[in-house]
PDB file of C-alpha atoms in Angstrom:
ATOM      1  CA  SER A 234      88.754 105.211  99.778  1.00  0.00           C
ATOM      2  CA  GLN A 235      87.013 103.690  96.818  1.00  0.00           C
ATOM      3  CA  GLN A 236      85.392 106.313  94.679  1.00  0.00           C
ATOM      4  CA  GLY A 237      84.537 104.468  91.500  1.00  0.00           C
ATOM      5  CA  GLU A 238      81.289 102.720  90.811  1.00  0.00           C
ATOM      6  CA  GLU A 239      80.973 100.337  87.913  1.00  0.00           C
ATOM      7  CA  ASP A 240      78.032  98.730  86.273  1.00  0.00           C
ATOM      8  CA  PRO A 241      77.077  96.152  85.575  1.00  0.00           C
ATOM      9  CA  GLN A 242      78.779  94.107  88.287  1.00  0.00           C
ATOM     10  CA  ALA A 243      78.573  91.084  86.039  1.00  0.00           C
ATOM     11  CA  LEU A 244      77.960  90.715  82.321  1.00  0.00           C
ATOM     12  CA  SER A 245      77.492  87.518  80.352  1.00  0.00           C
ATOM     13  CA  ILE A 246      77.431  87.624  76.548  1.00  0.00           C
ATOM     14  CA  GLN A 247      77.961  85.401  73.540  1.00  0.00           C
ATOM     15  CA  GLU A 248      81.133  85.467  71.494  1.00  0.00           C
ATOM     16  CA  GLY A 249      80.903  88.080  68.752  1.00  0.00           C
ATOM     17  CA  GLU A 250      78.651  90.412  70.722  1.00  0.00           C
ATOM     18  CA  ASN A 251      79.736  93.777  72.050  1.00  0.00           C
ATOM     19  CA  ALA A 252      80.293  94.385  75.763  1.00  0.00           C
ATOM     20  CA  THR A 253      79.817  97.775  77.404  1.00  0.00           C
ATOM     21  CA  MET A 254      80.928  98.595  80.917  1.00  0.00           C
ATOM     22  CA  ASN A 255      80.308 101.865  82.692  1.00  0.00           C
ATOM     23  CA  CYS A 256      82.239 103.662  85.405  1.00  0.00           C
ATOM     24  CA  SER A 257      81.335 106.682  87.518  1.00  0.00           C
ATOM     25  CA  TYR A 258      83.563 108.628  89.855  1.00  0.00           C
ATOM     26  CA  LYS A 259      83.219 111.421  92.368  1.00  0.00           C
ATOM     27  CA  THR A 260      86.094 113.901  92.253  1.00  0.00           C
ATOM     28  CA  SER A 261      88.021 115.779  89.579  1.00  0.00           C
ATOM     29  CA  ILE A 262      90.614 113.683  87.835  1.00  0.00           C
ATOM     30  CA  ASN A 263      93.838 113.899  85.843  1.00  0.00           C
ATOM     31  CA  ASN A 264      93.007 110.768  83.923  1.00  0.00           C
ATOM     32  CA  LEU A 265      90.941 107.611  83.961  1.00  0.00           C
ATOM     33  CA  GLN A 266      92.393 104.203  83.242  1.00  0.00           C
ATOM     34  CA  TRP A 267      90.920 100.817  82.414  1.00  0.00           C
ATOM     35  CA  TYR A 268      92.551  97.578  83.520  1.00  0.00           C
ATOM     36  CA  ARG A 269      91.841  93.919  82.968  1.00  0.00           C
ATOM     37  CA  GLN A 270      92.402  91.150  85.494  1.00  0.00           C
ATOM     38  CA  ASN A 271      92.318  87.476  84.719  1.00  0.00           C
ATOM     39  CA  SER A 272      91.394  85.263  87.656  1.00  0.00           C
ATOM     40  CA  GLY A 273      94.183  85.079  90.224  1.00  0.00           C
ATOM     41  CA  ARG A 274      96.512  87.348  88.285  1.00  0.00           C
ATOM     42  CA  GLY A 275      97.714  90.921  88.361  1.00  0.00           C
ATOM     43  CA  LEU A 276      96.185  93.766  86.388  1.00  0.00           C
ATOM     44  CA  VAL A 277      96.960  94.578  82.797  1.00  0.00           C
ATOM     45  CA  HIS A 278      96.639  98.142  81.582  1.00  0.00           C
ATOM     46  CA  LEU A 279      94.245  98.605  78.652  1.00  0.00           C
ATOM     47  CA  ILE A 280      93.701 102.297  77.992  1.00  0.00           C
ATOM     48  CA  LEU A 281      94.414 105.630  79.690  1.00  0.00           C
ATOM     49  CA  ILE A 282      92.243 108.613  78.782  1.00  0.00           C
ATOM     50  CA  ARG A 283      93.172 112.079  79.929  1.00  0.00           C
ATOM     51  CA  SER A 284      90.682 114.486  81.442  1.00  0.00           C
ATOM     52  CA  ASN A 285      90.766 116.671  78.305  1.00  0.00           C
ATOM     53  CA  GLU A 286      90.040 113.742  75.980  1.00  0.00           C
ATOM     54  CA  ARG A 287      86.571 112.481  75.150  1.00  0.00           C
ATOM     55  CA  GLU A 288      87.207 109.253  73.283  1.00  0.00           C
ATOM     56  CA  LYS A 289      90.047 106.845  72.702  1.00  0.00           C
ATOM     57  CA  HIS A 290      90.452 103.654  70.706  1.00  0.00           C
ATOM     58  CA  SER A 291      92.804 100.716  70.915  1.00  0.00           C
ATOM     59  CA  GLY A 292      92.087  97.745  68.680  1.00  0.00           C
ATOM     60  CA  ARG A 293      88.664  96.397  69.663  1.00  0.00           C
ATOM     61  CA  LEU A 294      88.479  98.709  72.668  1.00  0.00           C
ATOM     62  CA  ARG A 295      86.755 102.070  72.744  1.00  0.00           C
ATOM     63  CA  VAL A 296      86.727 104.283  75.814  1.00  0.00           C
ATOM     64  CA  THR A 297      84.683 107.430  76.301  1.00  0.00           C
ATOM     65  CA  LEU A 298      84.963 110.001  79.050  1.00  0.00           C
ATOM     66  CA  ASP A 299      82.378 112.572  80.106  1.00  0.00           C
ATOM     67  CA  THR A 300      83.881 114.769  82.783  1.00  0.00           C
ATOM     68  CA  SER A 301      80.668 116.774  83.183  1.00  0.00           C
ATOM     69  CA  LYS A 302      78.892 113.591  84.247  1.00  0.00           C
ATOM     70  CA  LYS A 303      81.987 112.116  85.857  1.00  0.00           C
ATOM     71  CA  SER A 304      81.553 108.915  83.932  1.00  0.00           C
ATOM     72  CA  SER A 305      83.349 106.685  81.459  1.00  0.00           C
ATOM     73  CA  SER A 306      82.500 103.653  79.397  1.00  0.00           C
ATOM     74  CA  LEU A 307      84.531 100.807  77.964  1.00  0.00           C
ATOM     75  CA  LEU A 308      83.255  99.095  74.838  1.00  0.00           C
ATOM     76  CA  ILE A 309      84.721  95.812  73.679  1.00  0.00           C
ATOM     77  CA  THR A 310      83.582  94.991  70.161  1.00  0.00           C
ATOM     78  CA  ALA A 311      83.321  91.533  68.624  1.00  0.00           C
ATOM     79  CA  SER A 312      84.058  89.874  71.944  1.00  0.00           C
ATOM     80  CA  ARG A 313      85.998  86.628  72.213  1.00  0.00           C
ATOM     81  CA  ALA A 314      86.026  83.918  74.869  1.00  0.00           C
ATOM     82  CA  ALA A 315      89.540  85.101  75.754  1.00  0.00           C
ATOM     83  CA  ASP A 316      88.069  88.468  76.806  1.00  0.00           C
ATOM     84  CA  THR A 317      86.556  86.736  79.841  1.00  0.00           C
ATOM     85  CA  ALA A 318      88.025  88.590  82.831  1.00  0.00           C
ATOM     86  CA  SER A 319      87.299  91.297  85.375  1.00  0.00           C
ATOM     87  CA  TYR A 320      87.555  94.863  84.155  1.00  0.00           C
ATOM     88  CA  PHE A 321      88.324  97.787  86.444  1.00  0.00           C
ATOM     89  CA  CYS A 322      88.283 101.498  85.925  1.00  0.00           C
ATOM     90  CA  ALA A 323      90.690 103.564  87.994  1.00  0.00           C
ATOM     91  CA  THR A 324      90.955 107.308  88.381  1.00  0.00           C
ATOM     92  CA  GLU A 325      93.990 109.401  89.160  1.00  0.00           C
ATOM     93  CA  PRO A 326      92.615 112.204  91.327  1.00  0.00           C
ATOM     94  CA  TYR A 327      93.275 115.783  90.316  1.00  0.00           C
ATOM     95  CA  TYR A 328      95.021 116.458  93.621  1.00  0.00           C
ATOM     96  CA  ASN A 329      97.193 113.459  92.652  1.00  0.00           C
ATOM     97  CA  GLN A 330      98.945 112.349  95.763  1.00  0.00           C
ATOM     98  CA  GLY A 331     101.935 110.772  94.096  1.00  0.00           C
ATOM     99  CA  GLY A 332     100.010 109.181  91.253  1.00  0.00           C
ATOM    100  CA  LYS A 333      97.888 106.841  93.298  1.00  0.00           C
ATOM    101  CA  LEU A 334      94.803 105.328  91.712  1.00  0.00           C
ATOM    102  CA  ILE A 335      91.294 104.877  93.031  1.00  0.00           C
ATOM    103  CA  PHE A 336      89.689 101.738  91.657  1.00  0.00           C
ATOM    104  CA  GLY A 337      86.082 101.037  90.809  1.00  0.00           C
ATOM    105  CA  GLN A 338      84.277  97.924  91.959  1.00  0.00           C
ATOM    106  CA  GLY A 339      84.859  96.120  88.681  1.00  0.00           C
ATOM    107  CA  THR A 340      82.767  94.313  86.102  1.00  0.00           C
ATOM    108  CA  GLU A 341      83.075  90.562  85.724  1.00  0.00           C
ATOM    109  CA  LEU A 342      82.725  89.763  82.025  1.00  0.00           C
ATOM    110  CA  SER A 343      81.963  86.268  80.816  1.00  0.00           C
ATOM    111  CA  VAL A 344      82.083  85.619  77.072  1.00  0.00           C
ATOM    112  CA  LYS A 345      80.582  82.302  76.090  1.00  0.00           C
ATOM    113  CA  PRO A 346      81.862  80.535  72.962  1.00  0.00           C
TER     114      PRO A 346
ATOM    115  CA  GLY B 865     107.680  90.742  79.009  1.00  0.00           C
ATOM    116  CA  ALA B 866     106.842  91.589  82.613  1.00  0.00           C
ATOM    117  CA  VAL B 867     107.654  95.086  83.735  1.00  0.00           C
ATOM    118  CA  VAL B 868     107.047  94.385  87.416  1.00  0.00           C
ATOM    119  CA  SER B 869     107.954  91.124  89.094  1.00  0.00           C
ATOM    120  CA  GLN B 870     106.363  90.032  92.362  1.00  0.00           C
ATOM    121  CA  HIS B 871     107.588  87.168  94.518  1.00  0.00           C
ATOM    122  CA  PRO B 872     106.465  84.785  95.860  1.00  0.00           C
ATOM    123  CA  SER B 873     103.312  83.946  93.925  1.00  0.00           C
ATOM    124  CA  TRP B 874     101.749  82.191  96.885  1.00  0.00           C
ATOM    125  CA  VAL B 875     102.534  81.559 100.505  1.00  0.00           C
ATOM    126  CA  ILE B 876     100.974  79.205 103.018  1.00  0.00           C
ATOM    127  CA  CYS B 877     102.181  79.551 106.563  1.00  0.00           C
ATOM    128  CA  LYS B 878     101.215  79.182 110.185  1.00  0.00           C
ATOM    129  CA  SER B 879      99.622  81.887 112.271  1.00  0.00           C
ATOM    130  CA  GLY B 880     102.221  84.101 113.921  1.00  0.00           C
ATOM    131  CA  THR B 881     104.703  83.890 111.063  1.00  0.00           C
ATOM    132  CA  SER B 882     106.019  87.018 109.371  1.00  0.00           C
ATOM    133  CA  VAL B 883     105.899  86.966 105.589  1.00  0.00           C
ATOM    134  CA  LYS B 884     107.897  89.128 103.193  1.00  0.00           C
ATOM    135  CA  ILE B 885     106.694  89.893  99.665  1.00  0.00           C
ATOM    136  CA  GLU B 886     109.043  91.435  97.105  1.00  0.00           C
ATOM    137  CA  CYS B 887     108.117  93.736  94.255  1.00  0.00           C
ATOM    138  CA  ARG B 888     110.740  94.508  91.608  1.00  0.00           C
ATOM    139  CA  SER B 889     110.569  97.023  88.811  1.00  0.00           C
ATOM    140  CA  LEU B 890     112.410  95.390  85.903  1.00  0.00           C
ATOM    141  CA  ASP B 891     112.167  98.013  83.213  1.00  0.00           C
ATOM    142  CA  PHE B 892     112.632 101.342  84.952  1.00  0.00           C
ATOM    143  CA  GLN B 893     113.645 102.948  88.205  1.00  0.00           C
ATOM    144  CA  ALA B 894     110.543 103.348  90.315  1.00  0.00           C
ATOM    145  CA  THR B 895     110.713 106.049  92.944  1.00  0.00           C
ATOM    146  CA  THR B 896     107.138 105.203  93.865  1.00  0.00           C
ATOM    147  CA  MET B 897     105.490 101.809  94.152  1.00  0.00           C
ATOM    148  CA  PHE B 898     102.055 100.902  95.431  1.00  0.00           C
ATOM    149  CA  TRP B 899     100.742  98.012  97.511  1.00  0.00           C
ATOM    150  CA  TYR B 900      97.173  96.788  97.192  1.00  0.00           C
ATOM    151  CA  ARG B 901      95.076  94.166  98.888  1.00  0.00           C
ATOM    152  CA  GLN B 902      92.262  92.335  97.132  1.00  0.00           C
ATOM    153  CA  PHE B 903      89.607  90.075  98.645  1.00  0.00           C
ATOM    154  CA  PRO B 904      87.820  87.484  96.485  1.00  0.00           C
ATOM    155  CA  LYS B 905      85.420  88.989  93.983  1.00  0.00           C
ATOM    156  CA  GLN B 906      86.270  92.487  95.154  1.00  0.00           C
ATOM    157  CA  SER B 907      88.233  95.439  93.889  1.00  0.00           C
ATOM    158  CA  LEU B 908      91.743  96.544  94.810  1.00  0.00           C
ATOM    159  CA  MET B 909      92.183  98.483  98.016  1.00  0.00           C
ATOM    160  CA  LEU B 910      95.264 100.689  98.162  1.00  0.00           C
ATOM    161  CA  MET B 911      97.200  99.929 101.331  1.00  0.00           C
ATOM    162  CA  ALA B 912     100.185 102.204 101.010  1.00  0.00           C
ATOM    163  CA  THR B 913     102.428 104.164  98.711  1.00  0.00           C
ATOM    164  CA  SER B 914     106.057 103.110  98.922  1.00  0.00           C
ATOM    165  CA  ASN B 915     108.576 105.909  98.436  1.00  0.00           C
ATOM    166  CA  GLU B 916     112.222 105.169  97.705  1.00  0.00           C
ATOM    167  CA  GLY B 917     114.456 106.401 100.483  1.00  0.00           C
ATOM    168  CA  SER B 918     111.658 107.596 102.750  1.00  0.00           C
ATOM    169  CA  LYS B 919     108.771 106.335 104.807  1.00  0.00           C
ATOM    170  CA  ALA B 920     105.774 104.793 103.153  1.00  0.00           C
ATOM    171  CA  THR B 921     102.464 106.640 103.131  1.00  0.00           C
ATOM    172  CA  TYR B 922      99.723 104.427 104.523  1.00  0.00           C
ATOM    173  CA  GLU B 923      96.045 104.693 103.725  1.00  0.00           C
ATOM    174  CA  GLN B 924      93.586 105.270 106.504  1.00  0.00           C
ATOM    175  CA  GLY B 925      92.868 102.132 108.490  1.00  0.00           C
ATOM    176  CA  VAL B 926      96.031 100.273 107.457  1.00  0.00           C
ATOM    177  CA  GLU B 927      98.244  99.317 110.401  1.00  0.00           C
ATOM    178  CA  LYS B 928     101.798 100.500 109.829  1.00  0.00           C
ATOM    179  CA  ASP B 929     103.253  98.090 112.349  1.00  0.00           C
ATOM    180  CA  LYS B 930     101.391  95.198 110.803  1.00  0.00           C
ATOM    181  CA  PHE B 931     102.337  95.884 107.209  1.00  0.00           C
ATOM    182  CA  LEU B 932     105.941  97.017 107.068  1.00  0.00           C
ATOM    183  CA  ILE B 933     107.079  98.540 103.800  1.00  0.00           C
ATOM    184  CA  ASN B 934     110.687  99.051 102.790  1.00  0.00           C
ATOM    185  CA  HIS B 935     111.704 100.732  99.537  1.00  0.00           C
ATOM    186  CA  ALA B 936     115.473 100.629  99.863  1.00  0.00           C
ATOM    187  CA  SER B 937     116.340 100.839  96.180  1.00  0.00           C
ATOM    188  CA  LEU B 938     114.857 102.255  93.001  1.00  0.00           C
ATOM    189  CA  THR B 939     113.877  98.798  91.811  1.00  0.00           C
ATOM    190  CA  LEU B 940     112.738  96.987  94.940  1.00  0.00           C
ATOM    191  CA  SER B 941     109.971  97.455  97.456  1.00  0.00           C
ATOM    192  CA  THR B 942     109.077  94.878 100.079  1.00  0.00           C
ATOM    193  CA  LEU B 943     105.933  94.341 102.105  1.00  0.00           C
ATOM    194  CA  THR B 944     106.283  92.363 105.329  1.00  0.00           C
ATOM    195  CA  VAL B 945     103.153  91.092 107.003  1.00  0.00           C
ATOM    196  CA  THR B 946     104.233  90.765 110.612  1.00  0.00           C
ATOM    197  CA  SER B 947     102.840  88.110 112.914  1.00  0.00           C
ATOM    198  CA  ALA B 948     100.291  87.122 110.311  1.00  0.00           C
ATOM    199  CA  HIS B 949      96.907  85.782 111.336  1.00  0.00           C
ATOM    200  CA  PRO B 950      94.133  84.129 109.313  1.00  0.00           C
ATOM    201  CA  GLU B 951      92.392  87.466 108.774  1.00  0.00           C
ATOM    202  CA  ASP B 952      95.501  88.646 106.898  1.00  0.00           C
ATOM    203  CA  SER B 953      94.899  85.990 104.266  1.00  0.00           C
ATOM    204  CA  SER B 954      94.350  87.799 100.992  1.00  0.00           C
ATOM    205  CA  PHE B 955      95.725  88.554  97.542  1.00  0.00           C
ATOM    206  CA  TYR B 956      98.416  91.246  97.685  1.00  0.00           C
ATOM    207  CA  ILE B 957      99.422  93.113  94.522  1.00  0.00           C
ATOM    208  CA  CYS B 958     102.117  95.686  93.918  1.00  0.00           C
ATOM    209  CA  SER B 959     102.501  98.193  91.121  1.00  0.00           C
ATOM    210  CA  ALA B 960     104.998 100.729  89.880  1.00  0.00           C
ATOM    211  CA  ARG B 961     104.756 103.786  87.709  1.00  0.00           C
ATOM    212  CA  ARG B 962     107.429 105.436  85.596  1.00  0.00           C
ATOM    213  CA  PRO B 963     108.680 108.452  87.512  1.00  0.00           C
ATOM    214  CA  ASN B 964     108.416 112.093  86.621  1.00  0.00           C
ATOM    215  CA  PHE B 965     105.898 111.615  83.859  1.00  0.00           C
ATOM    216  CA  GLY B 966     102.297 112.613  84.242  1.00  0.00           C
ATOM    217  CA  ASN B 967      99.413 110.573  82.902  1.00  0.00           C
ATOM    218  CA  GLN B 968     101.184 107.241  83.007  1.00  0.00           C
ATOM    219  CA  PRO B 969      99.604 103.867  83.746  1.00  0.00           C
ATOM    220  CA  GLN B 970     100.703 101.676  86.597  1.00  0.00           C
ATOM    221  CA  HIS B 971     102.411  98.363  85.902  1.00  0.00           C
ATOM    222  CA  PHE B 972     101.278  95.534  88.146  1.00  0.00           C
ATOM    223  CA  GLY B 973     102.956  92.461  89.495  1.00  0.00           C
ATOM    224  CA  ASP B 974     101.174  89.143  89.251  1.00  0.00           C
ATOM    225  CA  GLY B 975     100.171  89.216  92.898  1.00  0.00           C
ATOM    226  CA  THR B 976     100.887  87.078  95.954  1.00  0.00           C
ATOM    227  CA  ARG B 977      98.232  84.849  97.429  1.00  0.00           C
ATOM    228  CA  LEU B 978      98.782  84.660 101.164  1.00  0.00           C
ATOM    229  CA  SER B 979      97.074  81.942 103.189  1.00  0.00           C
ATOM    230  CA  ILE B 980      97.537  81.887 106.952  1.00  0.00           C
ATOM    231  CA  LEU B 981      96.545  78.673 108.686  1.00  0.00           C
TER     232      LEU B 981
END
């Protein structure tokens, strides 16, 4: 069952602005992952943050994790038109039935040039 | 390059036809692969976990006889939609994860768009 909630559902910004997406989940986790999906394509892995980590960076991406609040955020700085895509958080539950992931509802990001 | 290859990319067929979708792990031996279904503008719903050499584990509400999964080798899992009907039309995506390592991401295929007329 879906356990992740993301907000906003849709986000429209201008190129150069920062984009922040939030994700909440319900159960204990091993890790939380962020993926990107371009329209009609598969998912591309962006960042994985472990349950004992609080912040992680990769290029223009910054992910935070607050396990006490069961929430995470993805920040994309200096956004580009090419960042236009859907972004999903996914959690690997602590009970980890074979590594399966539970996906959030996703945020549709539109970056206007 | 792609780590997971999914084929075909799209299928259009008549109602009642059975359709097979292949998912290949190109870069590593995948003892476990996953099959998802995605409706337009919605998130991914896990259908089943494909285990090499054993039966797949289906999520609640997914019909085993409708969605047959075969994971006969460490690099190939197949999903067969049997006697497909228009309501089976959807975007199907597979993924694989490197085995025996915790805290690893999943690698996704590019998906298969299935349209049943």
